[in-house]
Coordinates of C-alpha atoms in Angstrom, one line a residue:
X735 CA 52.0 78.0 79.9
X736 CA 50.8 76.7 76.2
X737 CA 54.6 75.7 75.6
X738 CA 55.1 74.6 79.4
X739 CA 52.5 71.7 78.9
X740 CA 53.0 70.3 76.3
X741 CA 56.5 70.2 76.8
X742 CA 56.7 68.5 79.9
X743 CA 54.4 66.2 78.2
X744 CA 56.6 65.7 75.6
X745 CA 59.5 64.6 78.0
X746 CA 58.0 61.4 78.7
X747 CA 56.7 60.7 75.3
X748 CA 60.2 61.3 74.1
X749 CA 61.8 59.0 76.8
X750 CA 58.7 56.2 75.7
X751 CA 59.5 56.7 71.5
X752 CA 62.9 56.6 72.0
X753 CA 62.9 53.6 74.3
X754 CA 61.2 51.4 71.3
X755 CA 63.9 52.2 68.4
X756 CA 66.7 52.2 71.0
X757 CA 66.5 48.4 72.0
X758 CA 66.5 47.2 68.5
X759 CA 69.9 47.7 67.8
X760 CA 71.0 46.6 71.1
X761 CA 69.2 42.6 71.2
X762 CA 72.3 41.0 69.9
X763 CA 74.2 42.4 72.7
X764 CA 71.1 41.6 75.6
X765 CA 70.5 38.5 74.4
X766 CA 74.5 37.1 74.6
X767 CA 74.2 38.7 78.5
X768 CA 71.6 36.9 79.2
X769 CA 72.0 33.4 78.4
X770 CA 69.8 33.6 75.7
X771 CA 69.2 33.6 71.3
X772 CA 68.6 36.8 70.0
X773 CA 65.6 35.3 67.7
X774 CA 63.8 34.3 71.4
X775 CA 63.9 38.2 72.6
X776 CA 60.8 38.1 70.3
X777 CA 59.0 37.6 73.1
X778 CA 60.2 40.6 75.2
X779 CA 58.9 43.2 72.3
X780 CA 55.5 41.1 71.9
X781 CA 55.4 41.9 75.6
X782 CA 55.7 45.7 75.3
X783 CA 53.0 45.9 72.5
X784 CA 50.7 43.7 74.4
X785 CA 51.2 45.9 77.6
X786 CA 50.0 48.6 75.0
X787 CA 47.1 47.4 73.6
X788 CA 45.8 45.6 76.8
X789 CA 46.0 48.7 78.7
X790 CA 45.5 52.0 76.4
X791 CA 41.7 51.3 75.9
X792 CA 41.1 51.9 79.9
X793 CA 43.3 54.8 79.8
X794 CA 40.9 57.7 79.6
X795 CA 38.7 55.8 82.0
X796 CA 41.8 56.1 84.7
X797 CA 42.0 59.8 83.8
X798 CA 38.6 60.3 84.6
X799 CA 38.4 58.4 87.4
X800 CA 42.0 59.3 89.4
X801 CA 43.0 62.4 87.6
X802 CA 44.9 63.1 84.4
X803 CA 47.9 64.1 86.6
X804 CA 47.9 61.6 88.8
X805 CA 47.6 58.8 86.5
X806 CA 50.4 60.4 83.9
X807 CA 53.2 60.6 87.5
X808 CA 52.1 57.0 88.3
X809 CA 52.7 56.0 84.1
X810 CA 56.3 57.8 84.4
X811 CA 57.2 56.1 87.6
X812 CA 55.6 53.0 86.6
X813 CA 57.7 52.8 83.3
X814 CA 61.0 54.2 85.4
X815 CA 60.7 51.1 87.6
X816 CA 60.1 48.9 83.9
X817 CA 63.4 50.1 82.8
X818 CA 65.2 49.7 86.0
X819 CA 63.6 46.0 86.1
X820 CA 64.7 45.8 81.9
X821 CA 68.6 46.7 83.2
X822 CA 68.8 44.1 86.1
X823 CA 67.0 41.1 84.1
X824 CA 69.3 38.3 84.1
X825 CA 67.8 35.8 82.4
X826 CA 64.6 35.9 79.0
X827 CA 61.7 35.4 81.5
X828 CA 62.6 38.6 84.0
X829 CA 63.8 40.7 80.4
X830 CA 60.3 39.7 79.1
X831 CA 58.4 40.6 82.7
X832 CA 59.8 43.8 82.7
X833 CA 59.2 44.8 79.3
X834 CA 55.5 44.4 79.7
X835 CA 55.7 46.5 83.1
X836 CA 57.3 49.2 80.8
X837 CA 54.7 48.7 78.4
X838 CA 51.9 48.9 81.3
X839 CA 53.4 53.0 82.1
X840 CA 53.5 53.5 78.2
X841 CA 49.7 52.8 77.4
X842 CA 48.9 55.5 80.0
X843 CA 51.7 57.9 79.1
X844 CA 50.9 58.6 75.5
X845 CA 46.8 58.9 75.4
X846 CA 46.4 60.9 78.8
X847 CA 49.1 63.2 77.6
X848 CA 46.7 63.9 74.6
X849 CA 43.9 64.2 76.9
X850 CA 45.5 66.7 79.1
X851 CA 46.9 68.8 76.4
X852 CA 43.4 68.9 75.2
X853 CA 41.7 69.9 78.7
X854 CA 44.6 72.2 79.6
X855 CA 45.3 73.9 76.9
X856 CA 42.5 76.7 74.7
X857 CA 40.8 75.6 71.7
X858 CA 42.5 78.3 69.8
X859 CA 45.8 76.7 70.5
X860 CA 45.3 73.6 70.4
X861 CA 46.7 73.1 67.0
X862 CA 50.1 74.8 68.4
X863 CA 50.3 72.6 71.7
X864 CA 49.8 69.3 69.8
X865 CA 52.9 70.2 67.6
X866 CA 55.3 70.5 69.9
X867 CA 53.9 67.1 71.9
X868 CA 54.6 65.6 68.6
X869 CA 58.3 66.6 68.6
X870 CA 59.1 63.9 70.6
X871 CA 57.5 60.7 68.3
X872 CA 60.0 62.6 65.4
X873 CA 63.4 62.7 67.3
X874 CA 63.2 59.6 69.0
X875 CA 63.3 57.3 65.7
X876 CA 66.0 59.6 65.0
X877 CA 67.9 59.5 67.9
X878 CA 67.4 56.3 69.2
X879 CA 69.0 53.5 67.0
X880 CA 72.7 55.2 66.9
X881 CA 72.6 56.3 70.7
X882 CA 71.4 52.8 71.8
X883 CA 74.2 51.1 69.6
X884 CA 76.6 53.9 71.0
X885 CA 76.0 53.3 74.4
X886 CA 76.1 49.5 73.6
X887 CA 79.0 49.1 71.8
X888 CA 81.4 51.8 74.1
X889 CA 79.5 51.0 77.5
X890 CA 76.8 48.3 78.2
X891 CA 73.2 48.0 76.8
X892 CA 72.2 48.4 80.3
X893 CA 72.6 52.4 80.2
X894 CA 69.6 51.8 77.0
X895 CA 67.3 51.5 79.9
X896 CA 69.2 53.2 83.2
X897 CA 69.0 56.6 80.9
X898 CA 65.0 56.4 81.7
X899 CA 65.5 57.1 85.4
X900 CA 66.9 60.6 85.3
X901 CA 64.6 61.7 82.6
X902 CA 61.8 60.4 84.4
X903 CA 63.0 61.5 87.5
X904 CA 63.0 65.0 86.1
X905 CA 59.6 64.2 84.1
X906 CA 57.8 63.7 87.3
X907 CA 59.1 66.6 89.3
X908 CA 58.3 68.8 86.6
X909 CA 53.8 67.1 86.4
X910 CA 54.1 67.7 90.0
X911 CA 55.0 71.5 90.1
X912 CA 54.1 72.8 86.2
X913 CA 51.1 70.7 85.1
X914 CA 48.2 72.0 86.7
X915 CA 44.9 70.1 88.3
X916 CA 42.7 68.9 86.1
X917 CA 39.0 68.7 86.4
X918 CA 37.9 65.3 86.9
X919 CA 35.2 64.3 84.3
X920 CA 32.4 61.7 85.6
X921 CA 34.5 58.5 84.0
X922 CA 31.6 56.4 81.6
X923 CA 30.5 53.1 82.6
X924 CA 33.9 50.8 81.5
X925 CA 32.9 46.8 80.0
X926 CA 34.8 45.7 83.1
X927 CA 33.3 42.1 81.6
X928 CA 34.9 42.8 78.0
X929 CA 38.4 44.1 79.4
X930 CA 38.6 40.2 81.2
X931 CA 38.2 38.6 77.7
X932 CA 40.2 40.6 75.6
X933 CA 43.3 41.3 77.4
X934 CA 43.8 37.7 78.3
X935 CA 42.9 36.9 74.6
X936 CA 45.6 39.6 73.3
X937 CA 47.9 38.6 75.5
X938 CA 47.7 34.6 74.7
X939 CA 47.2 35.3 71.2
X940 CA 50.7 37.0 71.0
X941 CA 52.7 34.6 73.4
X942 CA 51.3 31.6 71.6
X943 CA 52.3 32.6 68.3
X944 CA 55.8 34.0 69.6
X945 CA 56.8 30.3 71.4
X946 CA 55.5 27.8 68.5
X947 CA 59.1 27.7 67.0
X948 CA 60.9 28.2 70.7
X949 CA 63.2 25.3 71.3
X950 CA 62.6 26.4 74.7
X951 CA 59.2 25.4 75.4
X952 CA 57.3 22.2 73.3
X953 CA 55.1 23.5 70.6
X954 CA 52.1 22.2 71.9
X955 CA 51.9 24.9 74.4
X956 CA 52.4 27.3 71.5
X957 CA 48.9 25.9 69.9
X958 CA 47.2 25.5 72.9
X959 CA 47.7 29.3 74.3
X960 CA 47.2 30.6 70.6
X961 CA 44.0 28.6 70.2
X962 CA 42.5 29.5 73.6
X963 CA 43.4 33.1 72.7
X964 CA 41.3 32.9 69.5
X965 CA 38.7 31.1 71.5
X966 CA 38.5 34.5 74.3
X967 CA 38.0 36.5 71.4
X968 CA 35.2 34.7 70.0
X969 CA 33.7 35.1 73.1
X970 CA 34.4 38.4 73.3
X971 CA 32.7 39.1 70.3
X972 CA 29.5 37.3 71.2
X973 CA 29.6 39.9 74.5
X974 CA 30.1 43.0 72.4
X975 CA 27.5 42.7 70.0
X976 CA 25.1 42.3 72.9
X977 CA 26.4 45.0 74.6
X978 CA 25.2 48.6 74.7
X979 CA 29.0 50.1 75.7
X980 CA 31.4 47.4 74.7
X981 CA 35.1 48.1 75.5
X982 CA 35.3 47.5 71.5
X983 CA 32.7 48.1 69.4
X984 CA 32.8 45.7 66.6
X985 CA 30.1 47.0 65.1
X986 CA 32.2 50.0 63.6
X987 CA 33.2 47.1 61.5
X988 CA 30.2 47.1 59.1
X989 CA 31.6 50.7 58.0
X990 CA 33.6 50.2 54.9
X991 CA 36.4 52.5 55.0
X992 CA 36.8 51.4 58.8
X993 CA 37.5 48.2 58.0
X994 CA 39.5 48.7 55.2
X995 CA 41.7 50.4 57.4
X996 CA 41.8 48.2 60.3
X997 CA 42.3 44.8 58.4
X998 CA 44.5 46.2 55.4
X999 CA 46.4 48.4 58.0
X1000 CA 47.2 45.1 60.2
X1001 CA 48.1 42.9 57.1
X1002 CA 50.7 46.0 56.5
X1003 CA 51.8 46.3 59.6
X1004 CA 52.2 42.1 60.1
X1005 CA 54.8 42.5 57.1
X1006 CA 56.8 45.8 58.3
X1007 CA 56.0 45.1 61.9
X1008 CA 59.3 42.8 62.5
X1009 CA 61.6 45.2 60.4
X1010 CA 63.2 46.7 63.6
X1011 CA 63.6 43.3 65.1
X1012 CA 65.1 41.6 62.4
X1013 CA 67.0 44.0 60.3
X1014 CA 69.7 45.0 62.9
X1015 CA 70.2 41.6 64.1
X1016 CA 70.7 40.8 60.1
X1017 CA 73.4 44.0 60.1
X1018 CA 74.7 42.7 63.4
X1019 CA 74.5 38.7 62.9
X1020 CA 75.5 38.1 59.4
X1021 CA 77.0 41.3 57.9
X1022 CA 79.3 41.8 61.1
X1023 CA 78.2 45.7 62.2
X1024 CA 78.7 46.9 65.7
X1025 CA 75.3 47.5 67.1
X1026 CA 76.4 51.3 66.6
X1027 CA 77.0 50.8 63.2
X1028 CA 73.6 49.1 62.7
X1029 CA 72.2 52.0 64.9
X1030 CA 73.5 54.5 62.4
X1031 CA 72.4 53.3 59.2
X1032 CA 68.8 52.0 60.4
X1033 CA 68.5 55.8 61.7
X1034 CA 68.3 56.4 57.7
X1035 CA 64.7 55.7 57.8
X1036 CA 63.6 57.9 60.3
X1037 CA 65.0 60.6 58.3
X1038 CA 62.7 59.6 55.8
X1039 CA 59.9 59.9 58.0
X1040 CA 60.6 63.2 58.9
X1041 CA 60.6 64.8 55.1
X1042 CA 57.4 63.0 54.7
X1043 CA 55.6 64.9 57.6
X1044 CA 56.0 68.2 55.5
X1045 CA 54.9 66.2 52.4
X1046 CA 52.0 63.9 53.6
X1047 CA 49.2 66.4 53.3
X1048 CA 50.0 67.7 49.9
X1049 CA 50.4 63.9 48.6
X1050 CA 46.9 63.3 49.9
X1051 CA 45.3 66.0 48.2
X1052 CA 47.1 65.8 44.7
X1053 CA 47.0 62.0 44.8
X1054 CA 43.5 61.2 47.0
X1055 CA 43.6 58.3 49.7
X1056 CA 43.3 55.3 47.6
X1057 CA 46.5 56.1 45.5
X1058 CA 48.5 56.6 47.8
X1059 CA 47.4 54.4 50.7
X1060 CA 48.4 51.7 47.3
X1061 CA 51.8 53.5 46.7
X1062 CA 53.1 53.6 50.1
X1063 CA 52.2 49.8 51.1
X1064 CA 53.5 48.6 47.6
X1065 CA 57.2 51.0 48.0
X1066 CA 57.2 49.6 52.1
X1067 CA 56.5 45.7 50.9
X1068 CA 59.3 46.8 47.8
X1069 CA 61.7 47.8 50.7
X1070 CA 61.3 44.3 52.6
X1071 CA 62.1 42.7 49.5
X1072 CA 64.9 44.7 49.1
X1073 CA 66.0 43.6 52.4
X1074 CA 66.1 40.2 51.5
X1075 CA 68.7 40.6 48.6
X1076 CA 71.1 42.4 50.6
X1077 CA 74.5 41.0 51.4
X1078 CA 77.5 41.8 52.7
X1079 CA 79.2 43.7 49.8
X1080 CA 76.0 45.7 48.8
X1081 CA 77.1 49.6 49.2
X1082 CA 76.0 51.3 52.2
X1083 CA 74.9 54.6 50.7
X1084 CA 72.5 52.2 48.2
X1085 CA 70.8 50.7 51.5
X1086 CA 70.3 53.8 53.0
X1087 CA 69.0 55.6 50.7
X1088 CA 66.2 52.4 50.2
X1089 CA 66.1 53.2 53.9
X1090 CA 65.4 57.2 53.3
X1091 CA 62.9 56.4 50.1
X1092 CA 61.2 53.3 52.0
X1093 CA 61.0 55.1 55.1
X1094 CA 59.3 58.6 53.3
X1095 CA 56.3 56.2 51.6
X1096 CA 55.9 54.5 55.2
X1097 CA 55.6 57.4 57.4
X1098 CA 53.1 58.6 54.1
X1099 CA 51.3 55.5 55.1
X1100 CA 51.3 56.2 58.6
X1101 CA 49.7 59.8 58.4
X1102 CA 47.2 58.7 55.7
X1103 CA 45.9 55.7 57.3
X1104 CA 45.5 57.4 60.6
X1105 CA 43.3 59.8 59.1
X1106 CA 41.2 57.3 56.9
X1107 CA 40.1 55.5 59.9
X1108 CA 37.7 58.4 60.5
X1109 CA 36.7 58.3 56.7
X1110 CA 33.3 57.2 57.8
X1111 CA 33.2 57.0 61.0
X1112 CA 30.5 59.9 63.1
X1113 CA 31.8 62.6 65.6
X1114 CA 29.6 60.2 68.3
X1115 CA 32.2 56.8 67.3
X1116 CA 35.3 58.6 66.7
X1117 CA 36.5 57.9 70.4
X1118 CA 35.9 54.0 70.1
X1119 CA 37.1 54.1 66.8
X1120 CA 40.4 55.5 67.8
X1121 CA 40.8 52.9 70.8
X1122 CA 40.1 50.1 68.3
X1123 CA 42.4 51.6 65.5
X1124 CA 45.1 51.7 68.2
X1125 CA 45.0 48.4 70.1
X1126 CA 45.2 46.9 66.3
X1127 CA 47.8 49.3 65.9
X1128 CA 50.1 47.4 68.5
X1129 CA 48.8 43.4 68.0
X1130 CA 49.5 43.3 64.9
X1131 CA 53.1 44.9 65.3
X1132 CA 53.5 42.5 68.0
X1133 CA 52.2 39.9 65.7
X1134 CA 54.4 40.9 63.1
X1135 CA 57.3 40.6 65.0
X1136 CA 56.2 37.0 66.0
X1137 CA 55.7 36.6 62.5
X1138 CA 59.2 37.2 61.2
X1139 CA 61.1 35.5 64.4
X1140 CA 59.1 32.9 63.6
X1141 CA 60.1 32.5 60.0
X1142 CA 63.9 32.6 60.7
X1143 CA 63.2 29.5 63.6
X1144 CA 61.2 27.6 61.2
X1145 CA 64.0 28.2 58.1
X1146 CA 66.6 27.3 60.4
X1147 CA 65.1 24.1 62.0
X1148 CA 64.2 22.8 58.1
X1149 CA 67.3 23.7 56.8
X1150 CA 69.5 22.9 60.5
X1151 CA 72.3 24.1 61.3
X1152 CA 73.3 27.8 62.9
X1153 CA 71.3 30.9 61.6
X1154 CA 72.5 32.4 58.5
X1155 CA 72.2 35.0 56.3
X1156 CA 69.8 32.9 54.1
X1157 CA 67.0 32.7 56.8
X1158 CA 66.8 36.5 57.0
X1159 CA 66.3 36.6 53.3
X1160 CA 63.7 33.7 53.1
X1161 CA 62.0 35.8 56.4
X1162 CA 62.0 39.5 54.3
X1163 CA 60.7 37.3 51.2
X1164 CA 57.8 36.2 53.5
X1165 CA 57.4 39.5 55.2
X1166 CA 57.1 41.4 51.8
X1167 CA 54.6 39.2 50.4
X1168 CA 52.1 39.9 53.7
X1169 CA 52.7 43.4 53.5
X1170 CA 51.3 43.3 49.4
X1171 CA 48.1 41.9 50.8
X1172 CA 47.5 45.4 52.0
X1173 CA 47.9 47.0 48.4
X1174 CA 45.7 45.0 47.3
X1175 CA 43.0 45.9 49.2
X1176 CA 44.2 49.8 49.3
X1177 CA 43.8 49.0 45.2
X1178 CA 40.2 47.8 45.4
X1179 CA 38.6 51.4 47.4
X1180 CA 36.2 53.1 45.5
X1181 CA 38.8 56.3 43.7
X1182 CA 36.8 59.1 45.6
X1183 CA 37.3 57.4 48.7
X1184 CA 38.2 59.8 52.1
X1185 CA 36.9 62.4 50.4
X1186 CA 35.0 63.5 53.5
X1187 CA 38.3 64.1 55.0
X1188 CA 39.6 65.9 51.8
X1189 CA 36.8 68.4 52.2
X1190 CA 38.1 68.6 55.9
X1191 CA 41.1 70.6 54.5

């Protein structure tokens, strides 16, 4: 039973991870289907991550509250129905509308699998079950971008998203007879008050910054969305710092090493965020790949990734947090400059192995600064402080990738004219010079800092 869990689990994690890399390599293609520019699909992976970080911080409550395996069937089914919705969208507004119904069943698929690994599964193996749920969030990166360009280039992108209904088909049958009942745990009071002024402030945040530069709507609705956004937070933060049990507890903030990691982690991921948005489409656009060609060089980093999970612990303890927290954000903002030099008749084998060597110091980052957000954070705060680090996590990816379609509409409306290789260069220039912003502030920690979680080891 210790393998059965987790496994099961691990079948809808794997059909959730590889879901997000497979639709990058396949916009090009959606976009022409659909009537639309490939630079405006922006909005339908804003969507997603919004979904993600409006929803994950309520997901425990649900658990508690409905059941963990009652919740995880409805987040399958719910994200089954997303990608059915995703295949039969004919035009940007249903793409987009379904994309954040997929993202609604992802923010409940990926923390109440944790949480009922955790209840179902004995301390002592713990360690052992939490391996193989992580076996999906490895393969899919790896597996995703050249199966989602296969199946667009020799079928239709639609079977990107009609693959999710068998496997969540079999996903749910298998909760329903293997995953056993868990105990229901009396659900803490949830800042019902807070949840009404953040998600509607995430979510206007992200659509105002993603529609500025859209031809399609007047940029005035752009500002105004974005500014009332920024106006629900405010207000949000007034009600959480007079709030016993806020939804977010901003107060974490004051810690140091906290915020280090929440505002130099989103200044890193604002630069890298827009990578698997914009570098197929440049592969596909301007350097004339088949989005299964893209799919198999972008695939590069992910094997990166993978080295540096055997790695990552070793480079922390040789190296401490502060180096290389300031290595891995300086190689990743070196590999988004790199990106915007590359042309046409730059050898393959030189970009992906940028792509291997970028993508080893970013997944580095990844495990490092997941860790550090605990640096000095008590046992008591660790659950808030995990919601927190993940709803920044996923606005400031969706940011990022409003960020970089954003710079290839403004270059191409001051230059005018079609879209051209230049205005992914100016965008990676741009993107590279956000993501240094984090070094800097990596640079600045005091040289013993995490050593609380050095000791851990």
């Amino acid at each position: 039973m210790s393998r059965t869990v987790p496994l099961i689990l691990a079948t809808a994690l794997f059909m959730e991870n590889m879901d997000s890399t497979v639709i990058a390599t396949s916009l090009a293609a959606i976009a022409a289907d659909i009537g639309t520019d490939p630079i405006s699909l922006k909005l339908a992976l804003t969507a997603y991550l919004v979904a993600l970080a409006i929803f994950i911080p309520i997901s425990s409550w649900m658990a508690d509250r409905f059941g963990s395996r009652n919740v995880f069937r409805i987040a399958m089914v719910v994200f089954v129905i997303g990608s059915i919705a995703c295949a039969f969208s004919d035009s940007l507004l249903a793409f987009v509308v379904a994309r954040f119904v997929q993202g609604m069943g992802g923010a409940l698929m990926t923390p109440v699998a944790r949480l009922v690994l955790v209840r179902s599964t004995p301390r002592h193996d713990l360690v052992n079950a939490m391996a193989w749920l992580t076996v999906p969030g490895l393969i899919g990166p790896i597996v995703g971008p050249p199966f989602g360009g296969f199946l667009t280039t020799y079928f239709s992108w639609h079977w990107i998203f009609l693959i999710n209904v068998p496997i969540g088909v079999i996903g749910v049958v298998l909760v329903s007879r293997f995953l056993p009942e868990m105990t229901r745990v009396a659900p803490r009071a949830i800042d019902f008050k807070g949840f009404a002024l953040a998600g509607p402030a995430f979510a206007l945040i992200a659509f105002g910054t993603s529609v500025i530069s859209l031809p399609a709507l007047p940029p005035i609705v752009g500002v105004l969305a974005t500014l009332l956004g920024l106006a629900l937070v405010a207000a949000y933060a007034r009600h959480a710092l007079r709030t016993d049990e806020p939804l977010f507890d901003l107060r974490l903030l004051r810690l140091p090493f906290f915020r280090s990691a929440v505002v130099a982690g989103t200044f890193f991921r604002l630069g890298q965020g827009a990578t698997p948005f914009l570098f197929p489409l440049m592969l596909q656009l301007s350097f004339g790949y088949t989005p299964f060609e893209s799919g198999m060089i972008t695939f590069a980093s992910a094997v990166g990734a993978i080295i540096a999970k055997f790695a990552a612990t070793s480079i922390f303890r040789v190296m401490g947090f502060r180096t290389s927290l300031t290595l891995s954000t300086a190689v990743s903002a070196a590999g988004l400059l790199a990106m915007g030099l590359y042309t046409p008749t730059t050898p393959i084998a030189l970009i992906i192995g940028i792509l291997v060597f970028v993508g080893f110091w970013q997944s580095t980052f990844w495990t490092g600064s997941q860790a550090f957000v605990f640096a000095d954070i008590e046992d008591k705060d660790a659950g808030q402080a995990n919601v927190m680090a993940q709803v920044s996590n996923q606005l400031s990816i969706a940011l990022g990738v409003a960020l970089g379609g954003g710079m290839l509409e403004a270059s191409t409306a001051l230059r005018g004219g079609e879209l051209t290789l230049g205005d992914f260069h100016i965008a990676f220039i741009v993107l590279a010079a956000v993501c240094l912003i984090s070094t800097a502030m990596f640079i600045r920690l005091p040289r013993n800092a995490g050593h609380q979680l050095q000791a851990a080891h």
